């Protein structure tokens, strides 16, 4: 990472590709410049602690001060509790939980409190916080540092869950998450932080709850999100060779997910494959499959299929870790089988 | 040593008693209404603990924040929770503070700084820190109070919260109401230190061990903590020693408690003691204090009638207030 982080520069449209990491940094900086109620807290987030372990918050404390960008003790419950309390008093905290697995340590604060205070108070209070966290297999970190737990949170009323797959969406979803009046879990993907993606307009928003049809097609709908979007796009070559026309949808928001866009696509193609890095059982794919069969029963030309990680913890050993994560080949095979009727 | 400024004057003492009279009457009415079957709810009686919130609340303003727990209705009434809306809420009615959707364990009333009530042991503390952080950020001088029980000091959130509050010098008061039991477990069965206040030292924080049934001492402790917080000198852990007269939850038969021990503590009920003291000191007359008690009963008659006459929420309330409208 270069030190010349976007936090230092005015927001501007640039033709040069932007990494997700830069996009997130810029989104935070732009939001903080516009609204002094936005504060950032988490382990090592301030510049004396290097602006976050991967540098997402680099430059922010230098620009906005260490009262607004505050490094915390290693205390996940205290971090989320602090964000909740400050939000009840009119602030808009962006809290970082370094890794998604560590959200488990703060589940009480997230699930019992952040998600429910609006409802339990009869709408008298609300909790406009963003919880940033990162995850993803590929770094040989083993079983406690790479899980995708989005389904746990999507299963909780009162919280929203977003997962961008590219820089423009990372920026636009972060701005929308900060604008949002309710808690938003913002999941970042470690393996593609440093991947350059097309540039975007500073200030733009990606609405929460709106999926993106990335590739049009007619034989099958593939719904995915996060880094699996890369694998889906890489599967396009094999699909093309097999004569399969796939429509690829980037869900972007897990909760509330964009039923309208997905149902319209599946109504057209008659087939659906859901792809995620999380384990398959009880995952996001299960919910999408249930809704699609309820709404489109009789219009489906094949059963809804899912590709995801097998039902085991993320393994350490490289060949096992690689096998754990869905690949372009697996996705292509599954899609082709559905279209050819070999399911 | 308590300084003079930490001793309440006669008028303040009388006001503390007035609040205690309301708390005691409210608890008695709650148990009566439940036992006659007019309301069904989990009820955690605070009878015996009235001094603590009475002495705290006279040191706070409406703008100060409170985060309390399931056994916290005394904390909230002392802080100004209106009785009608309280009763409508615990009756599950639309006119309750939370439209009937929170209930006795989640009462909320931001107009009086009552920000969160939690049913999870230990969870008041991390959130009070955030409210204190907001005061620190805006410099508005507000103090945030987290109340909790002795059992809660064995939860991880206690450690995380006290550590963070101390290192950030947050204007937070951690008020432990040590009633010597956590559910059915006696203090010594679960807690290896003689005093919870001693734990403050581990966080470089001021710790006060006080008789929470002694109105003058409790006032002094609260005052000291509030002054420290307002002066930007950081948090305080107060351990206020007390006793709950009616067990953990309504219907608890107290079988786990030694009868003689309980009798000894019930005999130390701070309410009649403080009442007699005020009269003996000439701070108040019998008529005046009896007037507070009659007034409390009258307010409760009105509140209970209001609650039971209020409508249940319509089913459109079932799925509203889950999310707000995006701006
Ligand atoms: C995390 C959690 N564990 C267990 C419980 C069940 N529970 C409710 S109250 C209680 C006892 C708490 O005792 P203490 O903190 O001393 O407070 P008190 O009830 O005596 O006021 C327990 C175990 C809970 N609500 N939350």
XYZ file of C-alpha atoms and ligand atoms in Angstrom:
696
model
C 0.000 0.000 0.000
C 1.252 3.436 -0.819
C 1.136 6.034 1.889
C -0.646 8.518 -0.332
C -4.046 7.332 0.800
C -7.159 8.865 -0.627
C -8.049 10.306 2.759
C -5.577 13.041 2.047
C -7.003 13.975 -1.322
C -10.240 15.699 -2.215
C -12.858 13.352 -3.591
C -12.711 13.333 -7.361
C -13.513 11.116 -10.262
C -10.440 9.468 -11.633
C -10.060 7.091 -14.495
C -7.360 5.184 -12.653
C -8.538 1.922 -11.122
C -9.134 2.012 -7.379
C -8.705 -0.778 -4.882
C -11.501 -1.692 -2.461
C -9.236 -0.616 0.358
C -8.811 2.842 -1.145
C -12.515 3.089 -1.855
C -13.416 2.327 1.744
C -10.843 4.789 3.010
C -12.220 7.467 0.731
C -15.811 6.719 1.705
C -14.983 7.134 5.382
C -13.000 10.306 4.746
C -15.704 11.873 2.558
C -18.428 11.029 5.077
C -16.402 12.361 8.007
C -15.647 15.576 6.149
C -19.371 16.137 5.603
C -20.666 15.212 9.061
C -18.760 15.706 12.269
C -21.077 13.297 14.083
C -19.319 10.436 12.304
C -16.718 8.833 14.529
C -14.532 5.768 14.008
C -13.436 3.309 16.665
C -11.753 -0.069 16.760
C -8.518 -1.854 17.465
C -5.525 -0.061 15.927
C -7.666 2.216 13.743
C -5.779 5.468 14.432
C -2.553 6.414 12.679
C -0.173 5.948 15.611
C -1.356 2.309 15.436
C -0.924 2.326 11.626
C -4.521 3.086 10.651
C -5.873 -0.434 10.923
C -4.225 -3.790 10.355
C -4.801 -3.534 6.626
C -4.835 0.266 6.479
C -8.511 0.884 5.723
C -8.610 3.773 8.211
C -5.153 5.100 7.443
C -4.894 8.879 7.411
C -8.254 9.428 9.074
C -7.002 10.224 12.559
C -4.313 12.515 11.165
C -6.948 14.401 9.228
C -9.854 14.322 11.686
C -8.118 13.920 15.025
C -7.800 11.113 17.494
C -10.965 12.109 19.325
C -12.992 11.171 16.238
C -10.839 8.242 15.160
C -10.045 6.329 18.282
C -8.002 3.189 18.779
C -9.558 0.972 21.435
C -8.396 -1.790 23.739
C -8.938 -5.335 22.429
C -12.471 -5.431 23.759
C -15.085 -6.334 21.174
C -18.077 -6.050 23.510
C -16.838 -2.694 24.730
C -16.296 -1.483 21.156
C -19.813 -2.314 20.015
C -21.340 -1.166 23.312
C -19.536 2.129 22.963
C -20.774 2.530 19.399
C -24.338 1.765 20.481
C -24.270 4.218 23.366
C -22.771 7.007 21.292
C -25.353 6.424 18.559
C -28.167 6.714 21.112
C -26.758 10.152 21.934
C -26.730 11.363 18.330
C -23.376 10.193 16.961
C -22.861 7.952 13.941
C -20.086 5.568 14.895
C -18.306 3.321 12.435
C -16.915 0.506 14.581
C -14.361 -1.962 13.331
C -14.322 -5.557 14.475
C -11.049 -6.678 12.991
C -12.250 -10.070 11.762
C -15.727 -11.476 11.278
C -14.969 -14.372 13.609
C -14.431 -11.868 16.401
C -17.984 -10.570 16.035
C -18.876 -13.730 17.965
C -17.312 -12.149 21.056
C -19.682 -9.193 20.670
C -22.825 -11.076 19.649
C -24.753 -9.930 22.713
C -24.124 -6.295 21.895
C -24.936 -6.771 18.208
C -27.881 -9.151 18.344
C -29.535 -8.401 21.687
C -28.901 -4.684 21.731
C -27.950 -2.934 18.465
C -30.499 -4.863 16.431
C -33.347 -4.646 18.923
C -33.284 -1.308 20.702
C -35.454 0.433 18.110
C -38.140 -2.222 18.396
C -37.978 -2.716 22.142
C -38.169 1.030 22.738
C -41.199 1.319 20.484
C -39.227 3.499 18.082
C -38.038 5.987 20.712
C -34.396 5.166 20.078
C -32.405 3.861 17.121
C -28.886 2.663 16.608
C -27.305 4.158 13.474
C -23.984 2.353 13.619
C -21.867 0.672 10.983
C -19.922 -2.399 12.015
C -17.055 -2.957 9.592
C -15.469 -6.358 9.576
C -13.339 -8.415 7.220
C -13.055 -12.090 6.396
C -12.309 -14.592 3.667
C -10.223 -17.704 3.180
C -6.952 -17.708 1.268
C -4.391 -16.595 3.824
C -3.838 -19.931 5.565
C -5.344 -18.512 8.720
C -7.249 -21.674 9.614
C -10.541 -22.121 11.411
C -10.995 -18.915 13.408
C -10.068 -16.127 11.015
C -11.889 -16.670 7.736
C -15.533 -17.595 8.293
C -18.432 -16.059 6.433
C -21.118 -15.671 9.110
C -23.451 -13.325 7.201
C -26.406 -15.707 7.528
C -26.292 -15.413 11.332
C -26.821 -11.674 11.125
C -29.264 -11.810 8.228
C -31.339 -14.066 10.488
C -31.646 -11.245 13.040
C -34.429 -8.691 12.610
C -33.210 -5.137 13.047
C -29.798 -5.329 11.411
C -28.824 -4.959 7.761
C -25.965 -6.815 6.099
C -24.026 -5.606 3.071
C -21.072 -7.194 1.267
C -19.496 -5.375 -1.676
C -17.516 -7.139 -4.374
C -15.772 -4.180 -6.024
C -14.532 -0.673 -5.307
C -17.492 1.336 -6.593
C -19.901 -0.741 -4.525
C -17.602 -0.626 -1.512
C -17.659 3.159 -1.631
C -21.356 3.498 -2.431
C -22.486 0.939 0.126
C -20.305 2.456 2.829
C -21.837 5.873 2.225
C -25.345 4.359 2.333
C -24.513 2.350 5.449
C -23.350 5.491 7.228
C -26.494 7.346 6.081
C -28.719 4.515 7.297
C -30.709 5.002 10.520
C -30.168 1.402 11.653
C -27.218 -0.874 12.381
C -25.472 -2.122 9.272
C -22.949 -4.952 9.272
C -20.459 -4.140 6.531
C -18.480 -7.196 5.459
C -15.176 -6.704 3.684
C -13.296 -9.388 1.872
C -9.673 -9.635 2.792
C -8.464 -11.400 -0.360
C -9.673 -8.674 -2.694
C -8.827 -5.534 -0.682
C -5.887 -4.835 -2.974
C -7.545 -5.727 -6.269
C -7.990 -2.693 -8.548
C -11.512 -2.151 -9.866
C -12.973 0.571 -12.083
C -13.158 4.078 -10.630
C -16.400 5.736 -9.517
C -17.907 9.119 -8.748
C -17.065 10.401 -5.311
C -20.218 10.891 -3.262
C -22.198 8.250 -5.086
C -24.460 5.912 -3.125
C -25.347 2.297 -3.759
C -28.768 1.805 -2.212
C -28.975 -0.856 0.482
C -31.211 -3.672 -0.720
C -30.453 -3.245 -4.403
C -28.731 -6.010 -6.344
C -26.797 -5.449 -9.551
C -27.232 -7.450 -12.749
C -23.612 -7.607 -13.795
C -23.909 -9.849 -16.854
C -27.101 -10.428 -18.831
C -28.074 -13.929 -19.948
C -31.001 -16.189 -20.709
C -30.376 -19.809 -19.613
C -29.569 -19.514 -15.946
C -29.360 -16.934 -13.164
C -26.297 -17.044 -10.948
C -26.666 -15.062 -7.717
C -23.553 -14.383 -5.715
C -21.701 -11.723 -3.713
C -18.335 -10.751 -2.302
C -15.221 -12.336 -3.757
C -17.279 -15.175 -5.255
C -18.353 -12.623 -7.876
C -14.829 -12.869 -9.285
C -15.127 -16.654 -9.508
C -18.543 -16.381 -11.175
C -17.152 -14.044 -13.798
C -14.207 -16.357 -14.361
C -16.692 -19.179 -14.917
C -18.160 -17.295 -17.879
C -15.568 -18.627 -20.335
C -16.369 -22.259 -19.585
C -20.076 -21.485 -19.641
C -19.718 -19.823 -23.025
C -17.859 -22.818 -24.407
C -20.683 -25.059 -23.232
C -23.146 -22.754 -24.951
C -24.707 -21.618 -21.669
C -25.896 -18.023 -21.389
C -25.705 -17.024 -17.750
C -27.127 -13.933 -16.067
C -24.948 -12.985 -13.120
C -26.367 -10.979 -10.236
C -24.274 -9.402 -7.505
C -26.537 -9.375 -4.468
C -24.474 -6.661 -2.676
C -26.967 -6.531 0.203
C -27.704 -9.771 2.043
C -30.348 -8.321 4.335
C -32.732 -7.106 3.077
C -31.967 -8.914 -0.195
C -33.324 -7.730 -3.494
C -36.074 -10.247 -4.185
C -37.470 -8.198 -7.032
C -34.318 -8.305 -9.131
C -33.603 -11.963 -8.433
C -37.188 -13.112 -9.062
C -37.411 -11.129 -12.316
C -34.242 -12.772 -13.539
C -35.199 -16.313 -12.530
C -38.672 -15.817 -14.017
C -36.846 -15.160 -17.286
C -34.166 -17.881 -17.128
C -36.087 -20.560 -15.204
C -32.925 -21.671 -13.422
C -31.035 -20.459 -10.368
C -27.642 -21.192 -8.911
C -26.643 -19.420 -5.683
C -22.932 -19.153 -4.955
C -21.336 -18.132 -1.666
C -18.135 -18.729 0.229
C -20.046 -19.551 3.422
C -20.880 -23.181 4.146
C -23.958 -24.398 2.300
C -26.306 -25.672 5.058
C -28.645 -22.978 6.448
C -26.845 -20.364 4.400
C -28.018 -17.363 2.387
C -28.573 -19.730 -0.546
C -31.145 -21.668 1.463
C -33.238 -18.553 2.053
C -33.045 -17.457 -1.584
C -33.943 -20.965 -2.761
C -36.953 -21.060 -0.435
C -38.310 -17.715 -1.635
C -37.702 -18.518 -5.297
C -39.526 -21.854 -5.132
C -42.415 -20.210 -3.243
C -42.806 -17.403 -5.744
C -41.855 -19.180 -8.973
C -43.062 -22.733 -8.442
C -44.070 -24.097 -11.793
C -41.877 -21.679 -13.704
C -38.630 -23.364 -12.718
C -36.990 -25.597 -15.310
C -34.601 -27.122 -12.777
C -34.259 -27.327 -9.020
C -32.503 -24.370 -7.397
C -28.876 -25.309 -6.770
C -26.265 -23.995 -4.365
C -22.496 -23.869 -4.498
C -20.707 -22.994 -1.278
C -18.109 -24.253 1.112
C -18.490 -27.793 2.433
C -19.764 -28.169 5.998
C -16.480 -28.042 7.856
C -14.373 -25.358 9.510
C -11.954 -23.488 7.243
C -8.857 -25.713 7.120
C -5.273 -24.554 7.389
C -3.390 -26.797 4.952
C -3.177 -25.027 1.583
C -4.670 -27.749 -0.637
C -7.534 -28.183 1.806
C -8.106 -24.456 2.138
C -8.158 -24.104 -1.644
C -10.603 -26.981 -1.944
C -12.823 -25.442 0.732
C -13.522 -22.299 -1.264
C -15.821 -22.559 -4.284
C -13.963 -22.137 -7.579
C -14.873 -20.928 -11.050
C -14.691 -24.544 -12.259
C -17.149 -25.754 -9.636
C -19.502 -22.923 -10.433
C -19.334 -23.589 -14.175
C -19.896 -27.321 -13.674
C -22.915 -26.728 -11.461
C -24.445 -24.214 -13.852
C -23.873 -26.358 -16.917
C -25.378 -29.384 -15.179
C -28.504 -27.391 -14.341
C -28.931 -26.168 -17.894
C -28.218 -29.539 -19.465
C -30.609 -31.283 -17.118
C -27.917 -33.357 -15.396
C -28.803 -32.222 -11.937
C -13.957 10.919 54.488
C -17.030 12.667 53.242
C -16.874 16.409 53.029
C -19.762 18.663 53.955
C -20.690 19.190 50.348
C -21.323 15.447 50.231
C -23.916 15.558 53.004
C -27.448 16.220 51.789
C -29.268 19.118 53.411
C -32.621 18.531 55.091
C -34.668 19.430 52.024
C -32.659 17.011 49.875
C -33.122 14.259 52.423
C -36.847 14.811 52.424
C -36.875 14.731 48.632
C -34.930 11.465 48.718
C -37.561 10.060 51.050
C -40.354 11.236 48.762
C -38.789 9.296 45.916
C -38.328 6.247 48.159
C -41.991 6.394 49.135
C -42.969 6.315 45.483
C -40.594 3.418 44.737
C -41.769 1.366 47.696
C -45.429 1.946 46.910
C -44.844 1.070 43.270
C -43.190 -2.222 44.190
C -45.986 -3.123 46.589
C -48.588 -2.271 43.998
C -46.797 -4.313 41.354
C -46.727 -7.423 43.504
C -50.362 -6.926 44.435
C -51.518 -6.478 40.855
C -49.591 -9.555 39.739
C -50.751 -11.746 42.599
C -54.378 -10.833 41.990
C -53.909 -11.934 38.401
C -54.558 -8.540 36.838
C -51.194 -8.482 35.090
C -48.923 -11.235 33.866
C -45.251 -10.358 33.594
C -41.851 -11.349 34.904
C -41.298 -9.094 37.892
C -37.984 -8.555 39.668
C -38.795 -6.835 42.945
C -36.390 -4.162 44.112
C -38.013 -3.801 47.550
C -35.267 -3.021 50.034
C -33.008 -1.287 47.478
C -34.863 2.058 47.315
C -32.178 4.186 48.930
C -29.718 3.671 46.088
C -31.637 5.274 43.198
C -33.175 7.892 45.474
C -29.741 9.075 46.558
C -28.294 8.815 43.068
C -31.125 10.562 41.241
C -31.092 13.720 43.343
C -27.518 14.167 42.108
C -28.476 13.831 38.434
C -30.381 15.943 35.923
C -32.853 14.798 33.278
C -30.050 15.117 30.733
C -27.833 12.587 32.469
C -28.038 9.088 31.060
C -29.171 5.892 32.733
C -28.677 2.366 31.449
C -30.333 -0.089 33.770
C -31.374 -3.722 34.056
C -34.426 -5.972 34.528
C -34.309 -5.153 38.259
C -34.306 -1.441 37.495
C -37.795 -0.021 37.760
C -36.692 1.725 40.978
C -33.773 3.311 39.096
C -36.117 4.582 36.408
C -38.919 5.949 38.564
C -36.363 7.824 40.629
C -34.973 9.246 37.358
C -38.431 10.486 36.395
C -40.121 7.713 34.417
C -43.816 8.726 34.372
C -45.936 6.159 36.193
C -48.796 6.075 33.707
C -46.558 5.192 30.800
C -44.604 2.766 32.960
C -47.726 0.898 33.944
C -49.146 0.928 30.439
C -45.865 -0.552 29.226
C -45.700 -3.339 31.774
C -49.322 -4.084 30.931
C -48.303 -4.428 27.266
C -50.486 -1.526 26.124
C -50.065 0.882 23.234
C -49.805 3.860 25.608
C -46.738 2.406 27.301
C -43.345 4.022 26.902
C -42.467 1.469 24.209
C -45.977 0.864 22.776
C -46.044 -2.369 24.763
C -43.212 -3.839 22.708
C -40.506 -3.608 25.333
C -42.163 -4.639 28.565
C -40.759 -4.553 32.089
C -37.254 -5.615 31.046
C -36.823 -3.070 28.244
C -38.402 0.144 29.502
C -36.970 3.170 27.704
C -37.690 6.869 28.147
C -35.051 9.113 26.571
C -36.869 12.296 27.649
C -35.593 11.589 31.151
C -32.289 10.101 30.020
C -33.511 6.523 30.457
C -31.778 5.186 27.368
C -31.676 1.399 27.645
C -32.953 -1.316 29.960
C -31.347 -4.669 29.352
C -32.387 -8.165 30.351
C -28.895 -9.481 29.775
C -26.712 -9.590 32.861
C -23.728 -7.264 32.494
C -24.831 -5.536 29.302
C -25.675 -2.159 30.796
C -22.004 -1.302 31.148
C -20.664 -1.310 27.562
C -23.552 0.881 26.396
C -23.198 3.396 29.231
C -19.620 3.845 28.082
C -20.848 4.908 24.653
C -23.205 7.461 26.161
C -20.331 8.733 28.267
C -18.154 8.868 25.174
C -20.805 10.996 23.455
C -20.737 13.444 26.395
C -16.988 13.553 26.209
C -17.059 14.183 22.438
C -19.612 16.963 22.660
C -18.406 18.377 25.983
C -21.982 18.696 27.226
C -21.119 17.560 30.761
C -23.632 14.740 30.908
C -22.925 11.767 33.122
C -23.826 8.195 32.184
C -24.762 5.684 34.867
C -24.787 1.920 34.382
C -26.487 -0.007 37.130
C -26.068 -3.756 37.604
C -26.013 -6.458 40.262
C -23.193 -8.144 42.105
C -23.466 -11.208 39.855
C -22.912 -9.000 36.808
C -19.441 -8.132 38.012
C -18.410 -11.662 37.026
C -19.368 -11.123 33.379
C -16.696 -10.324 30.819
C -18.433 -7.104 29.813
C -17.658 -5.724 33.296
C -13.946 -6.056 32.678
C -14.020 -4.669 29.161
C -16.196 -1.758 30.189
C -14.319 -0.675 33.289
C -11.027 -0.957 31.473
C -12.195 1.149 28.526
C -13.930 3.730 30.710
C -10.816 4.201 32.789
C -8.321 4.402 29.946
C -10.575 6.890 28.119
C -11.524 8.759 31.344
C -15.208 8.517 30.493
C -17.828 10.322 32.614
C -19.441 7.044 33.640
C -20.605 5.708 36.993
C -20.671 1.949 37.397
C -23.240 1.431 40.129
C -23.272 -2.102 41.485
C -26.286 -2.778 43.668
C -24.884 -5.613 45.738
C -27.930 -7.429 47.093
C -25.781 -10.451 47.942
C -27.506 -12.915 45.657
C -27.416 -13.554 41.942
C -30.555 -15.526 41.247
C -30.212 -18.337 43.792
C -26.446 -18.162 44.263
C -24.994 -16.455 47.298
C -22.253 -13.893 46.706
C -19.418 -15.951 48.199
C -20.308 -18.963 46.033
C -19.527 -17.001 42.888
C -17.239 -14.142 43.832
C -13.807 -14.628 45.383
C -13.102 -11.048 46.445
C -14.565 -9.648 49.655
C -15.645 -6.456 47.954
C -16.540 -5.730 44.361
C -15.309 -2.172 44.911
C -11.818 -3.643 45.318
C -11.925 -4.599 41.647
C -11.767 -0.914 40.714
C -8.074 -0.878 41.612
C -7.384 -3.280 38.754
C -8.573 -0.582 36.352
C -6.881 2.370 38.011
C -10.348 3.590 38.849
C -11.838 5.043 42.004
C -13.832 2.424 43.890
C -16.340 3.204 46.627
C -17.786 0.597 48.962
C -20.830 2.071 50.634
C -23.807 1.025 52.706
C -26.491 1.373 50.069
C -29.168 1.299 52.738
C -27.762 4.416 54.430
C -29.241 7.427 52.632
C -26.587 9.876 53.818
C -23.634 7.657 52.937
C -25.189 6.666 49.621
C -25.815 10.293 48.745
C -22.168 11.063 49.480
C -20.936 8.234 47.288
C -23.162 9.226 44.396
C -22.215 12.866 44.777
C -18.512 12.113 44.726
C -18.852 9.973 41.596
C -21.008 12.544 39.796
C -18.577 15.342 40.625
C -15.638 13.284 39.395
C -17.409 12.521 36.147
C -18.521 16.100 35.533
C -15.027 17.372 36.221
C -13.704 15.113 33.460
C -11.743 13.063 35.966
C -13.122 9.744 34.858
C -15.319 6.908 36.023
C -16.146 5.510 39.449
C -17.173 2.047 40.549
C -19.664 2.233 43.412
C -20.560 -0.921 45.275
C -23.709 -0.199 47.242
C -24.503 -2.889 49.804
C -28.196 -3.740 50.040
C -30.703 -6.572 50.111
C -33.679 -7.641 48.003
C -36.607 -8.625 50.184
C -38.570 -10.709 47.715
C -36.068 -12.995 46.079
C -34.957 -12.990 42.475
C -38.202 -12.978 40.551
C -41.801 -12.763 41.678
C -42.843 -16.199 42.931
C -39.336 -17.082 44.136
C -39.777 -18.931 47.447
C -36.287 -18.069 48.725
C -35.518 -21.694 49.683
C -31.828 -21.067 48.993
C -31.633 -18.366 51.660
C -31.013 -18.869 55.356
C -34.174 -17.749 57.158
C -32.369 -16.053 60.031
C -30.076 -14.204 57.633
C -33.016 -12.976 55.660
C -34.901 -11.895 58.773
C -31.879 -9.950 59.939
C -31.735 -8.058 56.661
C -35.445 -7.427 56.411
C -35.248 -5.932 59.882
C -32.699 -3.502 58.466
C -35.244 -2.279 55.884
C -33.986 1.244 55.220
C -37.429 2.690 54.578
C -38.857 2.801 58.122
C -35.434 3.623 59.521
C -34.976 6.664 57.290
C -38.566 7.719 57.874
C -38.137 7.693 61.657
C -34.785 9.428 61.371
C -36.188 12.336 59.358
C -38.869 12.911 61.981
C -36.453 12.528 64.884
C -34.082 15.020 63.260
C -36.911 17.463 62.753
C -36.263 17.424 58.999
C -39.872 16.433 58.333
C -43.136 15.893 60.138
C -45.156 12.696 60.265
C -47.924 14.450 58.327
C -45.544 15.476 55.593
C -44.148 11.970 55.096
C -47.575 10.368 55.324
C -48.625 12.867 52.685
C -45.923 11.533 50.345
C -47.176 8.010 50.931
C -50.798 8.958 50.257
C -49.753 10.860 47.186
C -47.811 7.836 45.900
C -50.873 5.634 46.329
C -53.041 8.157 44.529
C -50.588 8.374 41.650
C -50.530 4.596 41.440
C -54.331 4.322 41.482
C -54.372 6.635 38.525
C -51.507 4.883 36.722
C -52.955 1.394 37.111
C -56.380 2.539 35.953
C -54.815 4.298 33.008
C -52.794 1.226 32.068
C -55.609 -1.282 32.362
C -57.934 1.018 30.466
C -55.460 1.480 27.653
C -55.738 -0.544 24.450
C -53.409 -3.332 23.423
C -51.260 -2.494 20.401
C -52.867 -3.263 17.066
C -51.293 -6.023 15.010
C -49.846 -3.380 12.692
C -47.381 -2.822 15.547
C -46.046 -6.363 15.253
C -43.610 -5.608 12.483
C -43.188 -1.848 12.780
C -40.176 -0.211 14.460
C -37.892 -2.996 13.208
C -36.166 -0.592 10.821
C -36.517 3.132 10.310
C -37.037 4.998 7.089
C -33.802 5.597 5.236
C -33.245 9.359 5.033
C -25.960 -13.199 30.331
C -27.033 -13.651 31.234
N -26.879 -14.810 31.915
C -27.862 -15.249 32.736
C -29.022 -14.544 32.881
C -30.143 -15.037 33.815
N -30.165 -14.183 34.999
C -31.013 -13.152 35.106
S -30.787 -12.268 36.490
C -29.538 -13.264 37.001
C -28.849 -12.965 38.304
C -28.066 -11.727 38.258
O -27.633 -11.381 39.538
P -27.035 -9.966 39.885
O -26.174 -9.485 38.789
O -26.430 -10.062 41.225
O -28.274 -8.968 39.920
P -29.617 -9.040 40.762
O -30.618 -9.814 39.962
O -29.303 -9.677 42.080
O -30.080 -7.633 40.937
C -29.311 -14.275 36.079
C -28.310 -15.335 36.240
C -29.152 -13.357 32.126
N -30.272 -12.618 32.166
N -28.141 -12.930 31.338
